[in-house]
PDB file of C-alpha atoms in Angstrom:
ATOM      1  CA  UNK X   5      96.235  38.511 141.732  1.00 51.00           C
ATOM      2  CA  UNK X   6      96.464  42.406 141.094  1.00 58.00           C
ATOM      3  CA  UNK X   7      93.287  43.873 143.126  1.00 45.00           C
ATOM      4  CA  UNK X   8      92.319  45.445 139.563  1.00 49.00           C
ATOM      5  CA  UNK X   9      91.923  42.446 137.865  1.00 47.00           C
ATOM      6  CA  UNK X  10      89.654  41.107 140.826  1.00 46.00           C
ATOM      7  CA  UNK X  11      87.438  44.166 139.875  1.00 45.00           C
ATOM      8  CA  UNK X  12      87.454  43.401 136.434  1.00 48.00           C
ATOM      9  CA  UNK X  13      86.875  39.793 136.583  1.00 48.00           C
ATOM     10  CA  UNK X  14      83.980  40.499 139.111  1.00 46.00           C
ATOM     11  CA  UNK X  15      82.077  43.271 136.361  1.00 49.00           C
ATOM     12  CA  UNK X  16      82.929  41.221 133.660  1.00 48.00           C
ATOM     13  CA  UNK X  17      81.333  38.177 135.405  1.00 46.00           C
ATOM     14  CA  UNK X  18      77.934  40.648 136.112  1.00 44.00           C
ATOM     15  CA  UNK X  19      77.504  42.131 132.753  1.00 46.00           C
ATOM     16  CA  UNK X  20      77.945  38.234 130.657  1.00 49.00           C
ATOM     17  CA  UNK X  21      74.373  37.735 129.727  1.00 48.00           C
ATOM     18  CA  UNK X  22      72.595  34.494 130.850  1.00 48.00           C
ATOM     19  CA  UNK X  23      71.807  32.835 127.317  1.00 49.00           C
ATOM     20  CA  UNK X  24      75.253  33.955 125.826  1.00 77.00           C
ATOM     21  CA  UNK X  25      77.739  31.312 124.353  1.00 89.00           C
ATOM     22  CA  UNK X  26      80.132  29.961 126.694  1.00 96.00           C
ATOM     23  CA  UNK X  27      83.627  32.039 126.104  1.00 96.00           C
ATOM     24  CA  UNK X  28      86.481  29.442 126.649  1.00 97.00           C
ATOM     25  CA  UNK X  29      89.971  31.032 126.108  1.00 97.00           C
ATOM     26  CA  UNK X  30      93.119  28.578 126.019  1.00 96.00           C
ATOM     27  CA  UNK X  31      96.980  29.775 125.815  1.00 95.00           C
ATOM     28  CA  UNK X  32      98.426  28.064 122.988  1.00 94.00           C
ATOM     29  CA  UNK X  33      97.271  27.076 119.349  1.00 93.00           C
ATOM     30  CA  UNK X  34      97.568  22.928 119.390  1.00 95.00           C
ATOM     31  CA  UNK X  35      95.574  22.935 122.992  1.00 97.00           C
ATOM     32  CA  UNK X  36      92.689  25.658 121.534  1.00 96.00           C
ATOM     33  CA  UNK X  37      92.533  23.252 118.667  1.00 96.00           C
ATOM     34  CA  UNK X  38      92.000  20.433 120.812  1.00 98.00           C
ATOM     35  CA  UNK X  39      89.096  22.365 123.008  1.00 98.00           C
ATOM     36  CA  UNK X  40      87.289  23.558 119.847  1.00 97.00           C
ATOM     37  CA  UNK X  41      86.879  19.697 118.658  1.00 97.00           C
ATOM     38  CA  UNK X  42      85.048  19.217 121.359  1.00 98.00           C
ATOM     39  CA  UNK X  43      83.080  22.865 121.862  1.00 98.00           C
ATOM     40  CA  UNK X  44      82.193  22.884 118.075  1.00 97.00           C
ATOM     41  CA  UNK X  45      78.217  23.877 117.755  1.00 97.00           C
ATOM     42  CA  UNK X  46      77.987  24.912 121.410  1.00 97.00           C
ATOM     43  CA  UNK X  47      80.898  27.890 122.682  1.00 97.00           C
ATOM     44  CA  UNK X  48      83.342  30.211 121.423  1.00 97.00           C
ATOM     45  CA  UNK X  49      87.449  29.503 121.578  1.00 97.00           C
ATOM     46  CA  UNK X  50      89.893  32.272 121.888  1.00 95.00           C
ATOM     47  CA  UNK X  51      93.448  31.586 121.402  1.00 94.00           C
ATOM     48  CA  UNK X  52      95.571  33.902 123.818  1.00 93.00           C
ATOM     49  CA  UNK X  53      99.018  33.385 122.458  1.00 90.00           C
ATOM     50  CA  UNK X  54      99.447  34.304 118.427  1.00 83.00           C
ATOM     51  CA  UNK X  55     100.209  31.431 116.152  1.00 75.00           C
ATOM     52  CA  UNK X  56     103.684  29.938 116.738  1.00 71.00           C
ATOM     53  CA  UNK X  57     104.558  32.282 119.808  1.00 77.00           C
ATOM     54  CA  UNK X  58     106.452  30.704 122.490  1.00 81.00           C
ATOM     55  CA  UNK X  59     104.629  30.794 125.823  1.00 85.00           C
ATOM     56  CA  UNK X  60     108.286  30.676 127.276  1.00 77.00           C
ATOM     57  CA  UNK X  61     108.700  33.820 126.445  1.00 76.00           C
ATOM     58  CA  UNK X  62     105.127  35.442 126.846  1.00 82.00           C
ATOM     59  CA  UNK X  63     103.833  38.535 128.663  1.00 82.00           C
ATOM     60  CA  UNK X  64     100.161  39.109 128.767  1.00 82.00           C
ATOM     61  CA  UNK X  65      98.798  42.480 127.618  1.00 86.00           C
ATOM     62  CA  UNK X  66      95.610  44.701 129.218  1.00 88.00           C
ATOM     63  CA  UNK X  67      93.598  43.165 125.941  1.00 89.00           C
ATOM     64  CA  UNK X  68      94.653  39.447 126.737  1.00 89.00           C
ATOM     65  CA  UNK X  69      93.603  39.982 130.416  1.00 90.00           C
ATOM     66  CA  UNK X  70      90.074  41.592 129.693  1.00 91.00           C
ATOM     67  CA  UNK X  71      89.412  38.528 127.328  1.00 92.00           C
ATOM     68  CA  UNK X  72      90.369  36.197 130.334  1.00 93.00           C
ATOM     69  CA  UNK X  73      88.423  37.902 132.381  1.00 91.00           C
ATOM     70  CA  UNK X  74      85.217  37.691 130.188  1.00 91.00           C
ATOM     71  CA  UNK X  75      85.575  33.857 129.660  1.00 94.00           C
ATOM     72  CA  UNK X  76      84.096  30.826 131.512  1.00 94.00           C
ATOM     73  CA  UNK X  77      87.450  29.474 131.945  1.00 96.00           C
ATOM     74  CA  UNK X  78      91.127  29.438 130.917  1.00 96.00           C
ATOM     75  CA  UNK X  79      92.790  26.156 129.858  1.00 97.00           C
ATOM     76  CA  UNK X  80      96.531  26.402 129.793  1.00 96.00           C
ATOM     77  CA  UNK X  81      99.262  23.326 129.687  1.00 96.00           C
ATOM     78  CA  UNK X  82     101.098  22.812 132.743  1.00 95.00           C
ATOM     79  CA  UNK X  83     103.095  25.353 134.458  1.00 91.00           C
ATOM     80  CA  UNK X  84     105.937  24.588 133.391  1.00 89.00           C
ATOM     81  CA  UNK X  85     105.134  25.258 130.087  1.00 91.00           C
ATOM     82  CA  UNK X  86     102.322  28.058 130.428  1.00 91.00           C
ATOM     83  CA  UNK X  87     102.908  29.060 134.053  1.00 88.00           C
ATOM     84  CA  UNK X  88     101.558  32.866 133.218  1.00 89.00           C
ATOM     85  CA  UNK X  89      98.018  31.780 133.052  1.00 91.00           C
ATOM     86  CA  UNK X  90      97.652  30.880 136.572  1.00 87.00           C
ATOM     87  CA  UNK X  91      98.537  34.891 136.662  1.00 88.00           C
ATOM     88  CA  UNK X  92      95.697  36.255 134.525  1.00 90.00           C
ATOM     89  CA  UNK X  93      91.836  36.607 136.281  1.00 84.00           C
ATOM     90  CA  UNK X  94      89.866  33.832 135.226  1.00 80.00           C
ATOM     91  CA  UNK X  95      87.084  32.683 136.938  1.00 77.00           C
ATOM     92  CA  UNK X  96      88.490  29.126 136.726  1.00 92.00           C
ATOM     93  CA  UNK X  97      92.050  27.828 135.651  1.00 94.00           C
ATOM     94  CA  UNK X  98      92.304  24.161 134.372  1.00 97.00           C
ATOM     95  CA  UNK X  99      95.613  22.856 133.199  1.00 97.00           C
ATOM     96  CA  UNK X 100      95.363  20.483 130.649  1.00 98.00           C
ATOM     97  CA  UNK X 101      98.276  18.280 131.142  1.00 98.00           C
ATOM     98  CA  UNK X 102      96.448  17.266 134.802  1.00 97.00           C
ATOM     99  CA  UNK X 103      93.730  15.834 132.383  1.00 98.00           C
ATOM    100  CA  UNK X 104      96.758  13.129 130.792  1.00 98.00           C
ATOM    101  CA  UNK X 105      96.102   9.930 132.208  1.00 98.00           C
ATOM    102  CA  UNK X 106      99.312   9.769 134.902  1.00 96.00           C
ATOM    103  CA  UNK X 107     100.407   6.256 133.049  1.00 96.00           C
ATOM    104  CA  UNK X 108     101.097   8.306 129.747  1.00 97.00           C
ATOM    105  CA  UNK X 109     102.980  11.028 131.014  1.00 96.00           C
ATOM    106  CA  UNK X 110     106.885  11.250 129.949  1.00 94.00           C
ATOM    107  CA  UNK X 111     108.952  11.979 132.306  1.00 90.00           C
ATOM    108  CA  UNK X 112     112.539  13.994 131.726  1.00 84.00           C
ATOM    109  CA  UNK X 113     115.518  12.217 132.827  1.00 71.00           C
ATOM    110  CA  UNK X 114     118.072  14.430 134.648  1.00 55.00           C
ATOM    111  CA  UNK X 115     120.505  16.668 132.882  1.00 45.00           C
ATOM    112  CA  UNK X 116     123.453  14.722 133.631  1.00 41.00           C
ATOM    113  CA  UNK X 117     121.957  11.265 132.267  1.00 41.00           C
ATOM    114  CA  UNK X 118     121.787  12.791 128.423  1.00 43.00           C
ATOM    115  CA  UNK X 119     124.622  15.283 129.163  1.00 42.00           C
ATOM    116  CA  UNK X 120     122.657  18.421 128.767  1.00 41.00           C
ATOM    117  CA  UNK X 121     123.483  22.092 129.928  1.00 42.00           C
ATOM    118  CA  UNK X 122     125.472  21.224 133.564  1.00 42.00           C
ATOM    119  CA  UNK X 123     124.865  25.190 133.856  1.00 40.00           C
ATOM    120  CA  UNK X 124     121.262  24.461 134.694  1.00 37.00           C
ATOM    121  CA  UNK X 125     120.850  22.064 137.823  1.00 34.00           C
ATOM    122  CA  UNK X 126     116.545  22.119 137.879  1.00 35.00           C
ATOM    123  CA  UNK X 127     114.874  21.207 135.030  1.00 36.00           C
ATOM    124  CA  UNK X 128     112.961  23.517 132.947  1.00 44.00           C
ATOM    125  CA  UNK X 129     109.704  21.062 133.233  1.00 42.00           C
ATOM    126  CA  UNK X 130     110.601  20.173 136.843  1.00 48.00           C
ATOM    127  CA  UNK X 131     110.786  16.521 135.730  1.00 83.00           C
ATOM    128  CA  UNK X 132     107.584  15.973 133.247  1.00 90.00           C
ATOM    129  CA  UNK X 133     107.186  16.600 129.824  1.00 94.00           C
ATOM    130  CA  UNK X 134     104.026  18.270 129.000  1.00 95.00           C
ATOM    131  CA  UNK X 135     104.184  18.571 125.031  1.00 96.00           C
ATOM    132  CA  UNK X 136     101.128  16.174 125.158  1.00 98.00           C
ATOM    133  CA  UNK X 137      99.599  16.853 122.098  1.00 98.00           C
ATOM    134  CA  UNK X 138     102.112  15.776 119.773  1.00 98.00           C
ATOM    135  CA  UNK X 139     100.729  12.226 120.119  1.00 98.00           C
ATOM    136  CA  UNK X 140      97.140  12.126 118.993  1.00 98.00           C
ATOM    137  CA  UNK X 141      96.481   8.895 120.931  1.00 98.00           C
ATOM    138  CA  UNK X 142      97.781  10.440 124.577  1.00 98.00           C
ATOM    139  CA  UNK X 143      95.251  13.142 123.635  1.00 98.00           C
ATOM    140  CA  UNK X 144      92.578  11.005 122.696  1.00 98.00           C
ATOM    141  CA  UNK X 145      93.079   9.607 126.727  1.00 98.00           C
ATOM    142  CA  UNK X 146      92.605  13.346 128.220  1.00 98.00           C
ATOM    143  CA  UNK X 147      89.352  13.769 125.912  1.00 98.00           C
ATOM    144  CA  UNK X 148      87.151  11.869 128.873  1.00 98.00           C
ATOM    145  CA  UNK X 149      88.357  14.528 131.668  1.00 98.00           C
ATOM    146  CA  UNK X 150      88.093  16.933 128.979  1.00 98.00           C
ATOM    147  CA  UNK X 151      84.306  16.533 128.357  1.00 98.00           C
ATOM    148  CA  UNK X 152      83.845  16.057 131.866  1.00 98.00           C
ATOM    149  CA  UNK X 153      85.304  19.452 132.367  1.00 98.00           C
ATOM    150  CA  UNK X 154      83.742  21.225 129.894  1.00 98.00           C
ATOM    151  CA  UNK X 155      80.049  19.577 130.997  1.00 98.00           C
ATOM    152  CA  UNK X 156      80.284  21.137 134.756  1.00 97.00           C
ATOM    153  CA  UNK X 157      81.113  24.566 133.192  1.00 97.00           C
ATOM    154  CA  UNK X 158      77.862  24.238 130.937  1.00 97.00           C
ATOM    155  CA  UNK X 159      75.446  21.634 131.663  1.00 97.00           C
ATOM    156  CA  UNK X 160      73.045  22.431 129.090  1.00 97.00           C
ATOM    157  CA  UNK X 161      76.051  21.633 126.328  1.00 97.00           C
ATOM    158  CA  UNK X 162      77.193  19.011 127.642  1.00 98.00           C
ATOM    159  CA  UNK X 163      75.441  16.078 124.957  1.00 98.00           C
ATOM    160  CA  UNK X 164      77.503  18.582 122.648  1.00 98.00           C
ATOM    161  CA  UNK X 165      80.700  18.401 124.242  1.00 98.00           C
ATOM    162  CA  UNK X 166      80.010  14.441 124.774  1.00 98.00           C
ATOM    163  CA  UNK X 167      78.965  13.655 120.949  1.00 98.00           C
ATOM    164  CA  UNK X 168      81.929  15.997 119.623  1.00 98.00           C
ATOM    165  CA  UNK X 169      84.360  13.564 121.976  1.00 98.00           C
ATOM    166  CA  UNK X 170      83.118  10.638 120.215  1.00 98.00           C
ATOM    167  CA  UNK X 171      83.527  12.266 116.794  1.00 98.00           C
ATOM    168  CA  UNK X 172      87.071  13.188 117.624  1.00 98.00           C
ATOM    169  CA  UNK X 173      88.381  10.296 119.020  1.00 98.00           C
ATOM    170  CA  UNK X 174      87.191   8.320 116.117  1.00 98.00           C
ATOM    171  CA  UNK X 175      89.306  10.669 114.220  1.00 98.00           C
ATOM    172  CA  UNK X 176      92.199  10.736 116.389  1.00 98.00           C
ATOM    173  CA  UNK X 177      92.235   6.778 115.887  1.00 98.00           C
ATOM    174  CA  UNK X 178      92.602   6.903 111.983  1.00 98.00           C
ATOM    175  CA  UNK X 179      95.735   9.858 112.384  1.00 98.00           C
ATOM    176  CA  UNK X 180      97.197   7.745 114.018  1.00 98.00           C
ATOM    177  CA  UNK X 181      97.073   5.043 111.954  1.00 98.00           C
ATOM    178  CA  UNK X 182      97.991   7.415 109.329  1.00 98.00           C
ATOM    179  CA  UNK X 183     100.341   8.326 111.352  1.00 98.00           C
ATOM    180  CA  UNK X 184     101.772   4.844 111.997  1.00 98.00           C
ATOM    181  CA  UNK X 185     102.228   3.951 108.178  1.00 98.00           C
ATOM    182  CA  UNK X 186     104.236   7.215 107.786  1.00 98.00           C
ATOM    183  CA  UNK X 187     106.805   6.468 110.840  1.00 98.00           C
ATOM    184  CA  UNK X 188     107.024   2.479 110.288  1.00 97.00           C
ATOM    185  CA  UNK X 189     110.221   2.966 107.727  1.00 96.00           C
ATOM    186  CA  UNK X 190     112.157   5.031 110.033  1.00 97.00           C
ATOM    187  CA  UNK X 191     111.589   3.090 113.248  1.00 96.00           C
ATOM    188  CA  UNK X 192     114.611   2.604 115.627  1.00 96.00           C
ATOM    189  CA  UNK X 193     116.444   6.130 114.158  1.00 97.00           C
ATOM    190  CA  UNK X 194     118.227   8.416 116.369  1.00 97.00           C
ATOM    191  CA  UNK X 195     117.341  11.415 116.841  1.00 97.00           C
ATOM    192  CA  UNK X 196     118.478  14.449 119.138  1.00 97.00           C
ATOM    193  CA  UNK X 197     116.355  17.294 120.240  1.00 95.00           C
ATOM    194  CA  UNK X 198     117.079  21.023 120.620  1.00 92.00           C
ATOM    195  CA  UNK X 199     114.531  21.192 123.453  1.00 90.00           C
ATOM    196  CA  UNK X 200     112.231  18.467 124.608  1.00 91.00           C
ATOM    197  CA  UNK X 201     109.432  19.339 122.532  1.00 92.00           C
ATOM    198  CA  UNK X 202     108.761  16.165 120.136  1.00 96.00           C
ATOM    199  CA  UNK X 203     109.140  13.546 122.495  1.00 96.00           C
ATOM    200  CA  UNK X 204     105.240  12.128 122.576  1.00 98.00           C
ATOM    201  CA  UNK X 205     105.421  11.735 118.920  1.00 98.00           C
ATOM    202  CA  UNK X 206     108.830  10.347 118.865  1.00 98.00           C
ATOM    203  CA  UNK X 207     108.770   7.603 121.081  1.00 97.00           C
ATOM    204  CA  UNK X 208     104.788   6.773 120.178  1.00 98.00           C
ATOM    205  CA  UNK X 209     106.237   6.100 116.475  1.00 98.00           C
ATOM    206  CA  UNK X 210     109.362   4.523 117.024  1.00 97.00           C
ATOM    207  CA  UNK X 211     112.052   7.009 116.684  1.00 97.00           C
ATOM    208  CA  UNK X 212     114.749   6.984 119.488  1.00 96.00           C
ATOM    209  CA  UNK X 213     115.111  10.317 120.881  1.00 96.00           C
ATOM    210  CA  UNK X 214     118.609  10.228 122.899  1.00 94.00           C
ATOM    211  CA  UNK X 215     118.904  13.731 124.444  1.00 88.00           C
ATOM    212  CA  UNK X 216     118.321  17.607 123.770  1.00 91.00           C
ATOM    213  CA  UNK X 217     121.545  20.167 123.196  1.00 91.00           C
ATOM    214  CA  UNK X 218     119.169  22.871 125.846  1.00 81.00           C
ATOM    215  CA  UNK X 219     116.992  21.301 128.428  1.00 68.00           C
ATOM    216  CA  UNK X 220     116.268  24.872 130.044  1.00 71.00           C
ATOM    217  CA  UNK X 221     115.874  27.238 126.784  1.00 67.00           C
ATOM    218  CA  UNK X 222     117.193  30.057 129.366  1.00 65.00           C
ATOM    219  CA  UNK X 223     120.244  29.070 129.412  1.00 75.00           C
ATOM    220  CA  UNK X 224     122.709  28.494 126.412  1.00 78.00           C
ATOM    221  CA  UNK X 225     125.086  25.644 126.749  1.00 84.00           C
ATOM    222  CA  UNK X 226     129.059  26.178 127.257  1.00 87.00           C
ATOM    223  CA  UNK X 227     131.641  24.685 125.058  1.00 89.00           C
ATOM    224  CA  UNK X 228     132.033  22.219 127.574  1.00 90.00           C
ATOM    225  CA  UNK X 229     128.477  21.420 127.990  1.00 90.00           C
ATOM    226  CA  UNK X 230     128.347  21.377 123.896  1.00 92.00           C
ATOM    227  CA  UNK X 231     131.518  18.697 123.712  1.00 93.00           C
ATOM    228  CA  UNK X 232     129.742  16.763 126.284  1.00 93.00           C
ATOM    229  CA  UNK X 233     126.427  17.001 123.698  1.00 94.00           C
ATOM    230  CA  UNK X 234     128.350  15.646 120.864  1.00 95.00           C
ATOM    231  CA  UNK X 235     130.638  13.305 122.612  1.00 96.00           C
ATOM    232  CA  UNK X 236     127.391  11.600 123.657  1.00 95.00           C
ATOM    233  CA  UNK X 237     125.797  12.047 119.772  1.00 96.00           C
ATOM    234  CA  UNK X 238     128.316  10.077 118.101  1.00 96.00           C
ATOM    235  CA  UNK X 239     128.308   7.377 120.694  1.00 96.00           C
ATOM    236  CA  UNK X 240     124.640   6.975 119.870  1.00 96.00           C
ATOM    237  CA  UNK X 241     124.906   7.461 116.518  1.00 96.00           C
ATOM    238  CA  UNK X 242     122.364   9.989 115.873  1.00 97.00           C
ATOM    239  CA  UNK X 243     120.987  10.870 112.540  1.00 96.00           C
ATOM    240  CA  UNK X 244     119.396  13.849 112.484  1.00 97.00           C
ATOM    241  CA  UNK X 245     119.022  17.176 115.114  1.00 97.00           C
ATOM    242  CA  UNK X 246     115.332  18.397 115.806  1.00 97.00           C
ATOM    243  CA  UNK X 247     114.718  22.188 116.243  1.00 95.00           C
ATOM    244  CA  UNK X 248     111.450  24.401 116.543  1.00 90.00           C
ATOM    245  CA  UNK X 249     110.976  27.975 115.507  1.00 88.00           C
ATOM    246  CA  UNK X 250     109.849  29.232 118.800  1.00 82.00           C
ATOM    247  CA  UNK X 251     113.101  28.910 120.478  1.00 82.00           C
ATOM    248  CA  UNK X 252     117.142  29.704 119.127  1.00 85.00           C
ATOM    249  CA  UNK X 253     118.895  27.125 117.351  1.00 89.00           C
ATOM    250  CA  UNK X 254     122.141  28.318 116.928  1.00 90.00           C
ATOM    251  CA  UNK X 255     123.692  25.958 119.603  1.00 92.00           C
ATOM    252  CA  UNK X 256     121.764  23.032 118.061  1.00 94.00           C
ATOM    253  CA  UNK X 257     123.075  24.238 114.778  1.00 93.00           C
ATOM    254  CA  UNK X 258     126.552  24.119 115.822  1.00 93.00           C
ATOM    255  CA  UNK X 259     125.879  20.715 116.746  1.00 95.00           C
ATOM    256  CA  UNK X 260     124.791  19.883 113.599  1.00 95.00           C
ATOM    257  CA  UNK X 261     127.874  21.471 112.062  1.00 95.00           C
ATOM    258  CA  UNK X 262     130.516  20.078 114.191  1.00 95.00           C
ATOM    259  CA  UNK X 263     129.462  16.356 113.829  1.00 95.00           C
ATOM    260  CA  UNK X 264     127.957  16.697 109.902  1.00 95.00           C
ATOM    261  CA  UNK X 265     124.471  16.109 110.720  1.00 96.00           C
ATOM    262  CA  UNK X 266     121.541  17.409 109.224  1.00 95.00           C
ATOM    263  CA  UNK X 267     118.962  20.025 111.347  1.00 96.00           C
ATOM    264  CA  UNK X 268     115.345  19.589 110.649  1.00 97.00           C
ATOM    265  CA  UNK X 269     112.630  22.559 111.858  1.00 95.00           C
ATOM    266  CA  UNK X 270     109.342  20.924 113.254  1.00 95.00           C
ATOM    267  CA  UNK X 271     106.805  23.246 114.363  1.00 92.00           C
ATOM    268  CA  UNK X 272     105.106  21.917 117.790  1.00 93.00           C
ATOM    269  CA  UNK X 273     102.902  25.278 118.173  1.00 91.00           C
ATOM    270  CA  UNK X 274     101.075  25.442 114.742  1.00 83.00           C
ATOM    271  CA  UNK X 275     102.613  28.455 113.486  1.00 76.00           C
ATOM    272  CA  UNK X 276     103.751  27.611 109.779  1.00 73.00           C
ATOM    273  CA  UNK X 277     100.981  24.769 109.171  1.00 76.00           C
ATOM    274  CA  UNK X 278      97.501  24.658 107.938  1.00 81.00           C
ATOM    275  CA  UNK X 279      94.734  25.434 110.589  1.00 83.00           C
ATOM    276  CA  UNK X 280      93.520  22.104 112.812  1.00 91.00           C
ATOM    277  CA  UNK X 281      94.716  19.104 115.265  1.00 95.00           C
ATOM    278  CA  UNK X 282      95.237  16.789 112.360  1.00 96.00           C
ATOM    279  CA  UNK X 283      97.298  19.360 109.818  1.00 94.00           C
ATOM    280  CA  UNK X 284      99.549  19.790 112.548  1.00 95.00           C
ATOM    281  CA  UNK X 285     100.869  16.124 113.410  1.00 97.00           C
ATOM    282  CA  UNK X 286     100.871  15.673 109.358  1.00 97.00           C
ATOM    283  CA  UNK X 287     102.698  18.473 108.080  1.00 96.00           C
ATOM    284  CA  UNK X 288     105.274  17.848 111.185  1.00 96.00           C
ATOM    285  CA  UNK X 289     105.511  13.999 109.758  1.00 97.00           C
ATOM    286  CA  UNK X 290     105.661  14.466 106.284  1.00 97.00           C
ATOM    287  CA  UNK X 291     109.083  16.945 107.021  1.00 96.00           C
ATOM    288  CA  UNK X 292     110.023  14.359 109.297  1.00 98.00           C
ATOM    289  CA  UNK X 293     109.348  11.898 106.515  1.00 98.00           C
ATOM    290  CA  UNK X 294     110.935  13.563 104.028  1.00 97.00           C
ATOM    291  CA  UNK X 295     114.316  14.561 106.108  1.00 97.00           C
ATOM    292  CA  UNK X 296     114.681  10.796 107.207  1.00 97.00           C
ATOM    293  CA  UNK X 297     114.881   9.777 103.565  1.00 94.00           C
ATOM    294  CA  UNK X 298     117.509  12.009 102.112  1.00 91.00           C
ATOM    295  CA  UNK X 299     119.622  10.925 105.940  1.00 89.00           C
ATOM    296  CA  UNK X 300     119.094   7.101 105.750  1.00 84.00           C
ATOM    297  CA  UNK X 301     120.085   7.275 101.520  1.00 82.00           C
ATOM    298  CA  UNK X 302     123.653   8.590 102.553  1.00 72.00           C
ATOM    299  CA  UNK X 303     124.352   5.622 104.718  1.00 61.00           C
TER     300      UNK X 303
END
């Protein structure tokens, strides 16, 4: 850490006042949303990244680092998703994806089992997926370490913290019901990915993601690579290709083209949905939804 931002973490620190609010900051929309559930009534929740921004792609400005370096602490993913955070001067770091119970973690499989990019040999997310919070009921299981978390910060919140957990939980139980209902139809479909980003969801609901066309978003795949990608679509029989905004398409695209499927944008980071947890998973669903109809009426 840059010697100036140990100075201005250190006068930040002396000039918070005793009785102010706890200042939380978090990198990405869908994980802020998930630590102002449970700080509601009690702190305040900065979002560093703007809506929809890619943290792949993400360099922190002086105004980023001075909120940082006012805050009680800085929640961030994993770093293999976030990995600039553990850059910026916080008085504490916590990455949330440590907080996933270790039984509910996906795991990538290598490159060459789904016939990704053979350009890239590591993956991008060094063998774990950490796009937790597309299944509300893996979150719901990091809400415990959570509150734990967010009671040793503050102390005197903590009944806050603890009664806002059992508030969300409750609601994270009926989206996923909600949630269930919506998926049921389309169980057992096949689905590709443009980057591993929906995988939590998929697999929770019954969709059968088979592969991604870019494991490492860094590095675009050659026509080789891209034969390999649709040699191994058609022999799954996939239905439909699964993008996001935060990252380019066009090789997924040309997927798409080449084989006659359809591509459908989801949105993992919040950036063209309504505010909150639950609009996300249910605006990302009903396209979902809606996509899987017009695919399965052509058979």
């Amino acid at each position: 850490m840059p010697f100036s931002w140990i100075l201005l973490l250190w006068m930040s620190l002396l000039s918070q006042p005793v009785d102010s609010k706890p200042q939380y900051v978090v990198t990405i929309e869908p994980l802020s949303q998930i630590v102002q559930e449970l700080s509601k009534g009690r702190a305040e929740v900065h979002t560093l990244l703007p809506s929809g921004a890619s943290p792949h792609a993400y360099s922190p400005k002086p105004s980023d680092v001075r909120m940082v370096s006012r805050a009680k602490a800085l929640f961030y993913g994993d770093e293999s998703l976030d990995a600039f955070a553990k850059t910026l001067p916080s008085a504490t770091h916590f990455a949330l994806f440590e907080m996933v119970p270790e039984g509910m973690r996906h795991h990538l499989k290598r490159q060459e089992d789904h016939h990704a990019n053979e350009e890239a040999h590591e993956h991008h997310h060094h063998g774990e997926d950490p796009h937790f919070w597309t299944d509300p009921l893996t979150v719901k299981a990091m809400l415990p370490a959570l509150t734990k978390t967010l009671c040793r910060l503050d102390q005197p919140g903590c009944p806050v913290y603890q009664r806002n957990e059992q508030g969300f939980s409750k609601r994270l139980d009926a989206l996923h019901l909600k949630l269930s209902a919506m998926m049921k139809p389309y169980a057992g479909t096949v689905v590709m990915q443009d980057h591993p980003f929906f995988n939590y969801f998929l697999q929770r609901y019954g969709l059968h993601p088979v592969g991604v066309v870019e494991l490492n978003p860094a590095v675009e795949p050659s026509p080789k690579s891209l034969k390999k990608i649709m040699d191994h679509a058609r022999k799954n029989k996939v239905r439909l290709i699964l993008t996001h905004p935060q990252l380019n398409d066009r090789a997924a695209r040309l997927v798409g083209e080449n084989l006659g499927l359809a591509t459908l944008r989801l949105d993992p980071l919040g950036a063209s949905v309504k505010p909150g947890y639950e609009s996300l998973l249910l605006e990302n669903a009903t396209r979902l939804v809606t996509a899987l109809k017009g695919v399965l009426n052509e058979r």
